[in-house]
Tab-separated table of C-alpha atoms in Angstrom:
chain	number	residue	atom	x	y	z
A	23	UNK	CA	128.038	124.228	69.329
A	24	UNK	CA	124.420	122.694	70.567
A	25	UNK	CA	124.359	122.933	74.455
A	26	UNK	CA	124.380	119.898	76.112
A	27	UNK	CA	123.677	120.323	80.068
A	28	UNK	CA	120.456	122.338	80.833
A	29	UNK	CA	120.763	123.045	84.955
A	30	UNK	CA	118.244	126.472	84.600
A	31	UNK	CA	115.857	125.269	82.428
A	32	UNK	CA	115.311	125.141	78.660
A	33	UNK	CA	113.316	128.720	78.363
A	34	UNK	CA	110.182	127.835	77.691
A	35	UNK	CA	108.336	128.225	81.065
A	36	UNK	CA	105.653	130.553	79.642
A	37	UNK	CA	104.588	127.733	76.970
A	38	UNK	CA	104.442	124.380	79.205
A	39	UNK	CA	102.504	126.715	81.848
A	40	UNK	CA	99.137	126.076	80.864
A	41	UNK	CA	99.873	122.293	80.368
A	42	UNK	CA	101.300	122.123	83.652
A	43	UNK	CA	97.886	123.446	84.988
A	44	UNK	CA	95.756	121.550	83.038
A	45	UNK	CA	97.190	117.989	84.345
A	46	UNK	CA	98.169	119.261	87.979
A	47	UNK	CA	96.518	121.942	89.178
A	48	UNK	CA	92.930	122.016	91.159
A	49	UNK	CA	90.335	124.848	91.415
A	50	UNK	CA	88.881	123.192	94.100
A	51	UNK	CA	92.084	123.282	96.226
A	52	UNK	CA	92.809	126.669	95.542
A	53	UNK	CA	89.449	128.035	96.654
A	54	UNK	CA	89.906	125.817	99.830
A	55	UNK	CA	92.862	127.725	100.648
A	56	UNK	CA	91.188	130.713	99.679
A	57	UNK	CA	88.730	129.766	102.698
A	58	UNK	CA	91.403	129.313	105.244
A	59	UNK	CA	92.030	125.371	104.417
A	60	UNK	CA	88.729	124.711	105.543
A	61	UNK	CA	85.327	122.647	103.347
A	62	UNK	CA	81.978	122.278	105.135
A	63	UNK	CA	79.934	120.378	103.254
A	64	UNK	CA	76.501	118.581	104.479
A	65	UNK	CA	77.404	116.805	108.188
A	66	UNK	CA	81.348	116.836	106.432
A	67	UNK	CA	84.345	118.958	107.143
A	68	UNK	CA	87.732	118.709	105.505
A	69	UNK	CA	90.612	120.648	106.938
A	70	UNK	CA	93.832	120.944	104.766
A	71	UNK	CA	97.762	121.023	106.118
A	72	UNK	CA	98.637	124.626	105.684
A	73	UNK	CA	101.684	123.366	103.587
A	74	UNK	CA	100.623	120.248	101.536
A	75	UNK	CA	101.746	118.670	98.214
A	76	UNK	CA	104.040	119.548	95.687
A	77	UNK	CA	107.577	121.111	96.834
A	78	UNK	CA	109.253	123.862	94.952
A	79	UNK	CA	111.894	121.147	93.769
A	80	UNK	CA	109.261	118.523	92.732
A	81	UNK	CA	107.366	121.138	90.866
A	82	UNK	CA	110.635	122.565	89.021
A	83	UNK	CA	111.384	118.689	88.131
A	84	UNK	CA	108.279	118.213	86.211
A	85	UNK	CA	108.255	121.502	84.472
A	86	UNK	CA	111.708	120.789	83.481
A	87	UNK	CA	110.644	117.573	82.181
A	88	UNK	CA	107.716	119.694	79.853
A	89	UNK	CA	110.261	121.906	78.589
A	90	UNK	CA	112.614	119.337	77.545
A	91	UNK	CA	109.735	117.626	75.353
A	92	UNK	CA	108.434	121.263	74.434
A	93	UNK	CA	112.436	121.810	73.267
A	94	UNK	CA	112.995	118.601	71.476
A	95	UNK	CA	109.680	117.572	70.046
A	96	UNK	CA	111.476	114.805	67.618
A	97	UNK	CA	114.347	113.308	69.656
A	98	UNK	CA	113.994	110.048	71.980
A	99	UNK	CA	114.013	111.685	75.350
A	100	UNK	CA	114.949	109.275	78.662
A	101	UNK	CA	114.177	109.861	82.487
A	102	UNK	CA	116.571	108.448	85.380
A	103	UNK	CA	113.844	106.289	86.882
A	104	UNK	CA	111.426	108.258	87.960
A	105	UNK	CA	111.094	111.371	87.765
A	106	UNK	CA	109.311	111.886	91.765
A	107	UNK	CA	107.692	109.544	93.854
A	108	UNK	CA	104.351	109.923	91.951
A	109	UNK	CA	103.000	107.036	90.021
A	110	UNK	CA	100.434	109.658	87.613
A	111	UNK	CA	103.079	112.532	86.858
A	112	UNK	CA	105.517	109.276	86.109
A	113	UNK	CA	102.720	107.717	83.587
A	114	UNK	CA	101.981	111.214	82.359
A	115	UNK	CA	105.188	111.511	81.099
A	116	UNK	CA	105.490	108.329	79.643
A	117	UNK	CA	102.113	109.370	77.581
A	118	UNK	CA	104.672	112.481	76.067
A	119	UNK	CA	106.634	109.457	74.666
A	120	UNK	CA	109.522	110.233	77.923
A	121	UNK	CA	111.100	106.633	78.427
A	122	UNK	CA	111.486	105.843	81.881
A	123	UNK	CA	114.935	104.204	82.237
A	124	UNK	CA	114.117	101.008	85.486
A	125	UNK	CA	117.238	100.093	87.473
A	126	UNK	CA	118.007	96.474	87.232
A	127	UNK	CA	117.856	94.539	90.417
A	128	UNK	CA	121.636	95.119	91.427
A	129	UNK	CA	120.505	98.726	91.158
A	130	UNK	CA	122.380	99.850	87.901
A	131	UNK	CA	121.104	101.468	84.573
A	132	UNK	CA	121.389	99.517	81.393
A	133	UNK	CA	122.749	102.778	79.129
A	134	UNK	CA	123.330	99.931	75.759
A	135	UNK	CA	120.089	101.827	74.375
A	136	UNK	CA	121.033	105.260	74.567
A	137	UNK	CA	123.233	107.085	71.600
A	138	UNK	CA	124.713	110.297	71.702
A	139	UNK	CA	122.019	113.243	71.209
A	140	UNK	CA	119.440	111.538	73.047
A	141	UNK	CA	117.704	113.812	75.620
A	142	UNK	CA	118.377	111.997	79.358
A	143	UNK	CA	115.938	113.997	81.975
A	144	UNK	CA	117.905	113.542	85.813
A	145	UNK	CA	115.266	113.527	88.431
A	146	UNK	CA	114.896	115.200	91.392
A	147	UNK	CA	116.859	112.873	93.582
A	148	UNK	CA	119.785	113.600	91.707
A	149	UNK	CA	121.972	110.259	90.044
A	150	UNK	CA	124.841	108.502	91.224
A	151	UNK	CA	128.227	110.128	89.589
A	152	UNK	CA	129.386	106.863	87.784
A	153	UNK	CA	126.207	107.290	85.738
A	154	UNK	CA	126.123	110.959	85.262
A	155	UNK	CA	129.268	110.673	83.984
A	156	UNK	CA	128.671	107.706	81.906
A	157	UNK	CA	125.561	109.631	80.394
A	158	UNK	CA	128.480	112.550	79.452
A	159	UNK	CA	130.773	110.362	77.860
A	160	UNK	CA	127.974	109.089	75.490
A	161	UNK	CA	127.446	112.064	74.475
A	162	UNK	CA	123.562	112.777	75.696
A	163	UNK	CA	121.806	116.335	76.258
A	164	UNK	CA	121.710	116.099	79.884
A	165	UNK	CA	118.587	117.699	81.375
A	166	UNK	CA	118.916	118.170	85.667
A	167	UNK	CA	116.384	118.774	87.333
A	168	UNK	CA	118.052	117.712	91.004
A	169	UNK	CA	116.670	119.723	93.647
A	170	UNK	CA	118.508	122.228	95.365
A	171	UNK	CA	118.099	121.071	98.750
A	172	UNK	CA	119.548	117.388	97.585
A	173	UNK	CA	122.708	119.595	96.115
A	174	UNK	CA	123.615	121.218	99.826
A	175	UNK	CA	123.267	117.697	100.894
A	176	UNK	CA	126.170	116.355	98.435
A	177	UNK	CA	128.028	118.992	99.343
A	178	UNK	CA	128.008	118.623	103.129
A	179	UNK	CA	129.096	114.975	101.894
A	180	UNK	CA	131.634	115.868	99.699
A	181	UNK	CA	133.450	118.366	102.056
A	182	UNK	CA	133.454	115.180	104.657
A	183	UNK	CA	135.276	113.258	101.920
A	184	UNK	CA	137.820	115.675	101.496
A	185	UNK	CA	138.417	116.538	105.018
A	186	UNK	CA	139.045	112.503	105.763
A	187	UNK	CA	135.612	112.320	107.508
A	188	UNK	CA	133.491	109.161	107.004
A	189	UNK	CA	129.757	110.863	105.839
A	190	UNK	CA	126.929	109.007	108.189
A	191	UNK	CA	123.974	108.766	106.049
A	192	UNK	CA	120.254	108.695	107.751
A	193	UNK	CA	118.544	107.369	104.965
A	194	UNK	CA	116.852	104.184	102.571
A	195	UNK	CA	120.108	102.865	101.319
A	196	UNK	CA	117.984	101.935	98.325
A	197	UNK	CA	116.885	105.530	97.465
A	198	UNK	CA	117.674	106.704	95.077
A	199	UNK	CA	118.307	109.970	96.711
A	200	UNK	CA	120.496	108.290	99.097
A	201	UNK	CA	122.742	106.256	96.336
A	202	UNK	CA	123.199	109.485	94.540
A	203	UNK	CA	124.337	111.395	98.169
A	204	UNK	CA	126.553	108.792	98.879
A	205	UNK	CA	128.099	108.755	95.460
A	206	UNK	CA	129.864	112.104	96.134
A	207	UNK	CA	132.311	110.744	98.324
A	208	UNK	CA	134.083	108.935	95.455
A	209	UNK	CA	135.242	112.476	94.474
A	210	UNK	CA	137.508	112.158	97.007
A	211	UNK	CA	140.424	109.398	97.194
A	212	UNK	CA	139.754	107.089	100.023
A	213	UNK	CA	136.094	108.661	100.492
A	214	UNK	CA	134.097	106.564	102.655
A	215	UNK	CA	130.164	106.641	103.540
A	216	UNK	CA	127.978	104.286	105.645
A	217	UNK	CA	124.106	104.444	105.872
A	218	UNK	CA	122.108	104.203	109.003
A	219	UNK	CA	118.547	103.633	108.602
A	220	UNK	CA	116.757	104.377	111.925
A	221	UNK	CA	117.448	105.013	115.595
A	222	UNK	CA	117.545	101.148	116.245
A	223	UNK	CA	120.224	100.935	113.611
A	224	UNK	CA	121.967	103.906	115.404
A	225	UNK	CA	122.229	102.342	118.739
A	226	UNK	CA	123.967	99.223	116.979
A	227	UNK	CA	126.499	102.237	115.239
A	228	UNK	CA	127.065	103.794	118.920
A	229	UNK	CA	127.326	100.925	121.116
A	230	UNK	CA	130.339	100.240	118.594
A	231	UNK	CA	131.564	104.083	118.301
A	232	UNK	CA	131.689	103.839	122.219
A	233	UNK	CA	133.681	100.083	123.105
A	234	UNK	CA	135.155	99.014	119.483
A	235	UNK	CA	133.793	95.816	120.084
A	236	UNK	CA	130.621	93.581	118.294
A	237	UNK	CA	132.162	93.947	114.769
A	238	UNK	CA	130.273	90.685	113.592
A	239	UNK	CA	126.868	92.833	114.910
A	240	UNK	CA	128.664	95.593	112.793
A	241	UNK	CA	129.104	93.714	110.102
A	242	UNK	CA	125.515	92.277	110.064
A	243	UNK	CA	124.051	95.265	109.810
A	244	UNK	CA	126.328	97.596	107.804
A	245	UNK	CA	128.056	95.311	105.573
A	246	UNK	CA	125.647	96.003	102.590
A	247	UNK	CA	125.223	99.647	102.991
A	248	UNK	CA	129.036	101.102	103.442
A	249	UNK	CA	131.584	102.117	100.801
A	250	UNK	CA	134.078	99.740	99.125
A	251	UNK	CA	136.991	98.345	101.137
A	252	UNK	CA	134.831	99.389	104.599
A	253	UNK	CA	137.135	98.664	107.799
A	254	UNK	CA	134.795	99.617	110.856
A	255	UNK	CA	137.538	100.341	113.129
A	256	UNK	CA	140.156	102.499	110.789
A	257	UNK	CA	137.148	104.401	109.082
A	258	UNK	CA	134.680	105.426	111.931
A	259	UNK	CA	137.435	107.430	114.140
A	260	UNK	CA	135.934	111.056	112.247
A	261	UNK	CA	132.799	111.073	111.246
A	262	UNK	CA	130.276	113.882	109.660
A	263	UNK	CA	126.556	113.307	109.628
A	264	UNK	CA	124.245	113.697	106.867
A	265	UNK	CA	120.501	112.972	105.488
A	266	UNK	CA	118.435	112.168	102.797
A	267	UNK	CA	116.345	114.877	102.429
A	268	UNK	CA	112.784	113.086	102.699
A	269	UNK	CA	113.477	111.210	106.197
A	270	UNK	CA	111.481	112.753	109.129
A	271	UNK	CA	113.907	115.634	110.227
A	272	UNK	CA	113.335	115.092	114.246
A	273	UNK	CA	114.711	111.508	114.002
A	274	UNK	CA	117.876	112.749	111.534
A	275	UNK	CA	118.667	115.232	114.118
A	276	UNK	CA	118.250	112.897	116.885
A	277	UNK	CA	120.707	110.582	115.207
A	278	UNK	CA	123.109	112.922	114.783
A	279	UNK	CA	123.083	113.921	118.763
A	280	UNK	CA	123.339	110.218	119.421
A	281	UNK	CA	126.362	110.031	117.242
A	282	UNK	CA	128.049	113.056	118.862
A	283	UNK	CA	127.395	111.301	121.867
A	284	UNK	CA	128.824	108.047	121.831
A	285	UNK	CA	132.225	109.885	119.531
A	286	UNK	CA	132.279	112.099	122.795
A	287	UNK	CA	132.456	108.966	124.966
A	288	UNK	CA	135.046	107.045	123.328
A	289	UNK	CA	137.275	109.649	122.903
A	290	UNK	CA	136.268	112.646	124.816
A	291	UNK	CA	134.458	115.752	124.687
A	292	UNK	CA	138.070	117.397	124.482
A	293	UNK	CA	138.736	115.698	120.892
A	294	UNK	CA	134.800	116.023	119.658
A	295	UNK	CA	135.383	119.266	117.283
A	296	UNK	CA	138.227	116.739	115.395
A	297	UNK	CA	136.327	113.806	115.015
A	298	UNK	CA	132.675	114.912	114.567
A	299	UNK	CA	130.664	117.009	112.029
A	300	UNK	CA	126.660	117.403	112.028
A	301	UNK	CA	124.732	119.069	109.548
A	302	UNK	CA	122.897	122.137	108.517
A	303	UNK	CA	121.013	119.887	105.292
A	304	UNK	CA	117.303	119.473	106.495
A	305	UNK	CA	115.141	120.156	103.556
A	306	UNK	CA	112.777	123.037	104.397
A	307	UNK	CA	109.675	121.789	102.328
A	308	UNK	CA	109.959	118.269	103.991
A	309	UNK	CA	110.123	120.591	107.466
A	310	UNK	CA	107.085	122.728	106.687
A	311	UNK	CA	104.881	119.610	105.729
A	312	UNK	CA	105.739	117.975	108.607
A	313	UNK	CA	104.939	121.026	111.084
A	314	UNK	CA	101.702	121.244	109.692
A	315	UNK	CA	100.189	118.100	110.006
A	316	UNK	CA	101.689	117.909	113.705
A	317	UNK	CA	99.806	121.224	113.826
A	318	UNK	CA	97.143	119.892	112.321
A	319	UNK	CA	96.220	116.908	114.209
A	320	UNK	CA	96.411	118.986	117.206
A	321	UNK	CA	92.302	119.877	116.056
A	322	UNK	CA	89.450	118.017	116.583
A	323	UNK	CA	89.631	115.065	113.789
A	324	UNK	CA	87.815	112.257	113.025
A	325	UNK	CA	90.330	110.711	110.163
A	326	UNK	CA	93.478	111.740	108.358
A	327	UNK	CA	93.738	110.963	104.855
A	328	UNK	CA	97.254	111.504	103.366
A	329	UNK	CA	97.877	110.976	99.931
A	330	UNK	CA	100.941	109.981	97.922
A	331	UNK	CA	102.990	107.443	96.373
A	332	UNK	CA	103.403	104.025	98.562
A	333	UNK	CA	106.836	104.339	97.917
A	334	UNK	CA	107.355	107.795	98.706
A	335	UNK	CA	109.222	108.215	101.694
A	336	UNK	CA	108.143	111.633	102.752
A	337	UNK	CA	104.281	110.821	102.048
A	338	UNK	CA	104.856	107.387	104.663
A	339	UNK	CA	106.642	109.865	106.794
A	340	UNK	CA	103.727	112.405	106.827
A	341	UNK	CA	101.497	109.387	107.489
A	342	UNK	CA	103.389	107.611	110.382
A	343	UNK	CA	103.145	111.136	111.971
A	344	UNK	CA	99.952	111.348	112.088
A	345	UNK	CA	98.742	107.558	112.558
A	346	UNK	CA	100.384	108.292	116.080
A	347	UNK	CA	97.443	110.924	117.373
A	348	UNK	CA	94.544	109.182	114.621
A	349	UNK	CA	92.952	107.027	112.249
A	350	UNK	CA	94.957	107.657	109.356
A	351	UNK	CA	94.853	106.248	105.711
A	352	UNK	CA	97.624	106.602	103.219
A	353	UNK	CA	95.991	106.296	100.159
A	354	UNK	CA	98.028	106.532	96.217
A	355	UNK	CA	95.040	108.346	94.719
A	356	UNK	CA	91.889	109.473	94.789
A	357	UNK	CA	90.503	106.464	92.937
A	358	UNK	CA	91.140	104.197	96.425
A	359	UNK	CA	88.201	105.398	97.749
A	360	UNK	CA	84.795	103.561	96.022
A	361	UNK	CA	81.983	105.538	96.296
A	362	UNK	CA	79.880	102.507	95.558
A	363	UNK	CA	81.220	100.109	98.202
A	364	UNK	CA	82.269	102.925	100.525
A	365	UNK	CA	85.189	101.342	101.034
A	366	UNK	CA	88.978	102.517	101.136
A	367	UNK	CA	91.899	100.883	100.058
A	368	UNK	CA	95.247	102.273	101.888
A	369	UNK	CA	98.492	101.236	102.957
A	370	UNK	CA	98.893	100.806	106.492
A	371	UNK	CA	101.931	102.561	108.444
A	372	UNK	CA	105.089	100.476	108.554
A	373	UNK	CA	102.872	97.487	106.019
A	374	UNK	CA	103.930	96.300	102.836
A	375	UNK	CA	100.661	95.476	101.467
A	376	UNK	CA	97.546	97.753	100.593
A	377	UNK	CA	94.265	96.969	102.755
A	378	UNK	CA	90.614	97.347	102.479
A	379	UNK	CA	88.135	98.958	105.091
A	380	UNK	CA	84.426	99.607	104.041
A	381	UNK	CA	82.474	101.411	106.635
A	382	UNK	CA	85.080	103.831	107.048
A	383	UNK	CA	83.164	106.755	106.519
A	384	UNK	CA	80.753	105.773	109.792
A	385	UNK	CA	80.604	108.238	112.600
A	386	UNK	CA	83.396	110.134	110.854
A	387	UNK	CA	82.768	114.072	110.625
A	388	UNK	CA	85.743	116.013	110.180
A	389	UNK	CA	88.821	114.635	108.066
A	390	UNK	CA	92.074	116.039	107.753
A	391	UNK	CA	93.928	115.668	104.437
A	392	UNK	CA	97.657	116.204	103.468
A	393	UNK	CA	99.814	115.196	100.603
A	394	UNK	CA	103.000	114.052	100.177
A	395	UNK	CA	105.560	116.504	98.285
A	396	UNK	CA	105.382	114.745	94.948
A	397	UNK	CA	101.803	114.689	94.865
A	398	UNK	CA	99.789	117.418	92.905
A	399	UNK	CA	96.565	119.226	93.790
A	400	UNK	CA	94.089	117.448	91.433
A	401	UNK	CA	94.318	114.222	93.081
A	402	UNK	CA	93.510	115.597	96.422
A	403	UNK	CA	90.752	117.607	94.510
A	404	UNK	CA	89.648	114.348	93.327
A	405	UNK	CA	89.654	112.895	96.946
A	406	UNK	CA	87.803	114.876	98.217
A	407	UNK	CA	84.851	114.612	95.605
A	408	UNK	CA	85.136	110.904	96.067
A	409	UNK	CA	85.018	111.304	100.053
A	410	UNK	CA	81.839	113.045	99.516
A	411	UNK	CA	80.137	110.827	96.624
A	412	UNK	CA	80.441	108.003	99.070
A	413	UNK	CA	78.014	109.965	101.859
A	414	UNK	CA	76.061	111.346	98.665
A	415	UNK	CA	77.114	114.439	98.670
A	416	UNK	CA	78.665	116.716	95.782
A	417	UNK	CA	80.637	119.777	95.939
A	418	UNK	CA	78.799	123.051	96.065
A	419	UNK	CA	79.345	125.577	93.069
């Protein structure tokens, strides 16, 4: 019988290896490293994050992905949106004939194209369970590449469900991450979930945990991002916190104190260990990137670039960190930089739309670079030899 869920790969690591180097890696990076994370160049210096780019999850995704075409060379393969945060690896795939499957606005699949036998690649944020199981029923080869540190999260959640807790989600209720984390409740009759996006969003949650009153507010805010059949005041008596993976940890951890808090206040400290769960879920890559550029941009710096997906909530996390210390641009790729114009096109912290600043480079000697988890070293190889065309400089062999 053909096997038809691949969770541990598809066994050919050693022959998508050099492929995977060829379209990811960067010999430049690596000797940067090599030099303690440090590039002197001319009147420039670059200093690199000491953790930086792609995560151990996000690199196991797009191998995954390799092996699955490497494995099945003549059958239509699919990918659950995509595959990271990363619009290059996404269109790289898509050049190995991998059809990204879009959500439709409501935020559903469209599965009428797929037959049984097709090859369906699960990204890293993991998929809701109606369409995993949907995806079994047809009868696909289901290839996961969820990462681990999404999995503990949907298990924290799950073991809320069962236990009668309501899981408290800090996260995008858009995500896709977070859709497929709150998904897990459903394994659990009367399994309830509501998603709170930021402290300001938390204080709205707490003034209510703490009086029972402003249900419209409530209501308002919550209404679109709760479970089916929500009641505020029968399912927010027990509650267990949780977190997509790629939010910044400090704030998670600070809305799960602020949760305790109010829970304690309504119904006392006495009654807190029966009524409210925190959790042990923070992802350690999104951690260690997010250490290092607070390290980082503890030195001397002129300019932070930090490169990564617009829509990548990790890479917008690593740059709202640092646009609070510097001058920082969040740029997708190394190609927003014009070494003609010298100027820069990046996405400014909290904006929805990219901007444009020439001049950029003035007065500007030492720049700190970082990358989002779902970006690969080559494009901040590439950065960097764009960052110096525009002063006229090249990299030294």
């Amino acid at each position: 019988m053909e096997q038809t869920y691949f969770r541990k790969g598809l066994g050919l690591k050693n022959e998508v290896s050099a492929d995977l180097s060829t379209d990811y890696h960067s010999q430049l990076v690596e000797r940067i490293r090599s030099q303690g994370g440090s590039l002197n160049v001319g009147d420039l210096t670059f200093r690199l994050a000491k953790e930086f780019g792609f995560c151990y999850g996000v690199d196991r995704a797009v191998e995954y992905a390799y092996q699955a075409r490497a494995k099945f060379p003549d059958r239509r393969i699919f990918l659950m949106g995509e595959i990271i945060h990363n619009p290059h690896v996404n269109a790289k795939l898509e050049a190995m004939r991998i059809v990204i499957l879009r959500p439709e606005k409501r935020g559903g699949f469209d599965f009428t194209g797929i037959a049984g036998g097709d090859v369906v690649v699960i990204p890293a944020f993991g998929v809701p369970l109606r369409d995993f199981q949907r995806l079994r029923d047809i009868g696909c080869l289901l290839v996961d590449t969820t990462c681990g540190s999404v999995l503990n999260v949907w298990k924290r959640v799950e073991r809320y469900a069962r236990d009668g807790f309501t899981a408290v989600v800090h996260g995008k209720h858009l995500h896709e991450e977070t859709k497929a984390t709150v998904s897990q409740v459903s394994k659990h009759p009367g399994g309830k979930y509501l998603v709170v996006r930021n402290m300001d969003e938390t204080e709205v949650l707490c003034r209510y945990l703490q009086s029972g009153e402003a249900a419209a507010v409530m209501r308002d805010t919550f209404g679109h991002k709760v479970s089916a059949n929500f009641d505020f005041q029968r399912d927010l008596q027990r509650i267990g916190v949780a977190n997509q993976t790629t939010m910044l940890a400090n704030e998670s951890l600070a809305i799960g104190r602020k949760v305790g808090e109010a829970l304690a206040r309504r119904y006392g400290v006495e009654q807190l260990g029966a009524r409210f769960r925190t959790f042990d879920t923070i992802c350690s890559a999104t951690q260690e990137r997010q250490d290092a550029v607070l390290e980082l941009i503890e030195a001397p710096l002129d300019a932070m670039i930090v490169i990564g997906g617009y829509n990548s909530s990790n890479t917008n996390h690593l740059a709202k960190i640092c646009s609070s210390k510097l001058q920082t641009y969040h740029i997708a790729d190394a190609l927003c930089i014009d070494p003609d114009t010298g100027a820069i096109s990046y996405k400014p912290v909290d904006g929805e739309t990219e901007a444009v600043r020439t001049g950029w480079l003035k007065g500007v000697k030492t720049i700190g670079m970082t990358a989002g988890a779902s970006t690969p070293n080559n494009r901040i190889g590439q950065t960097i030899e764009r960052v110096l065309q525009t002063r006229g400089l090249a990299v030294p062999s």
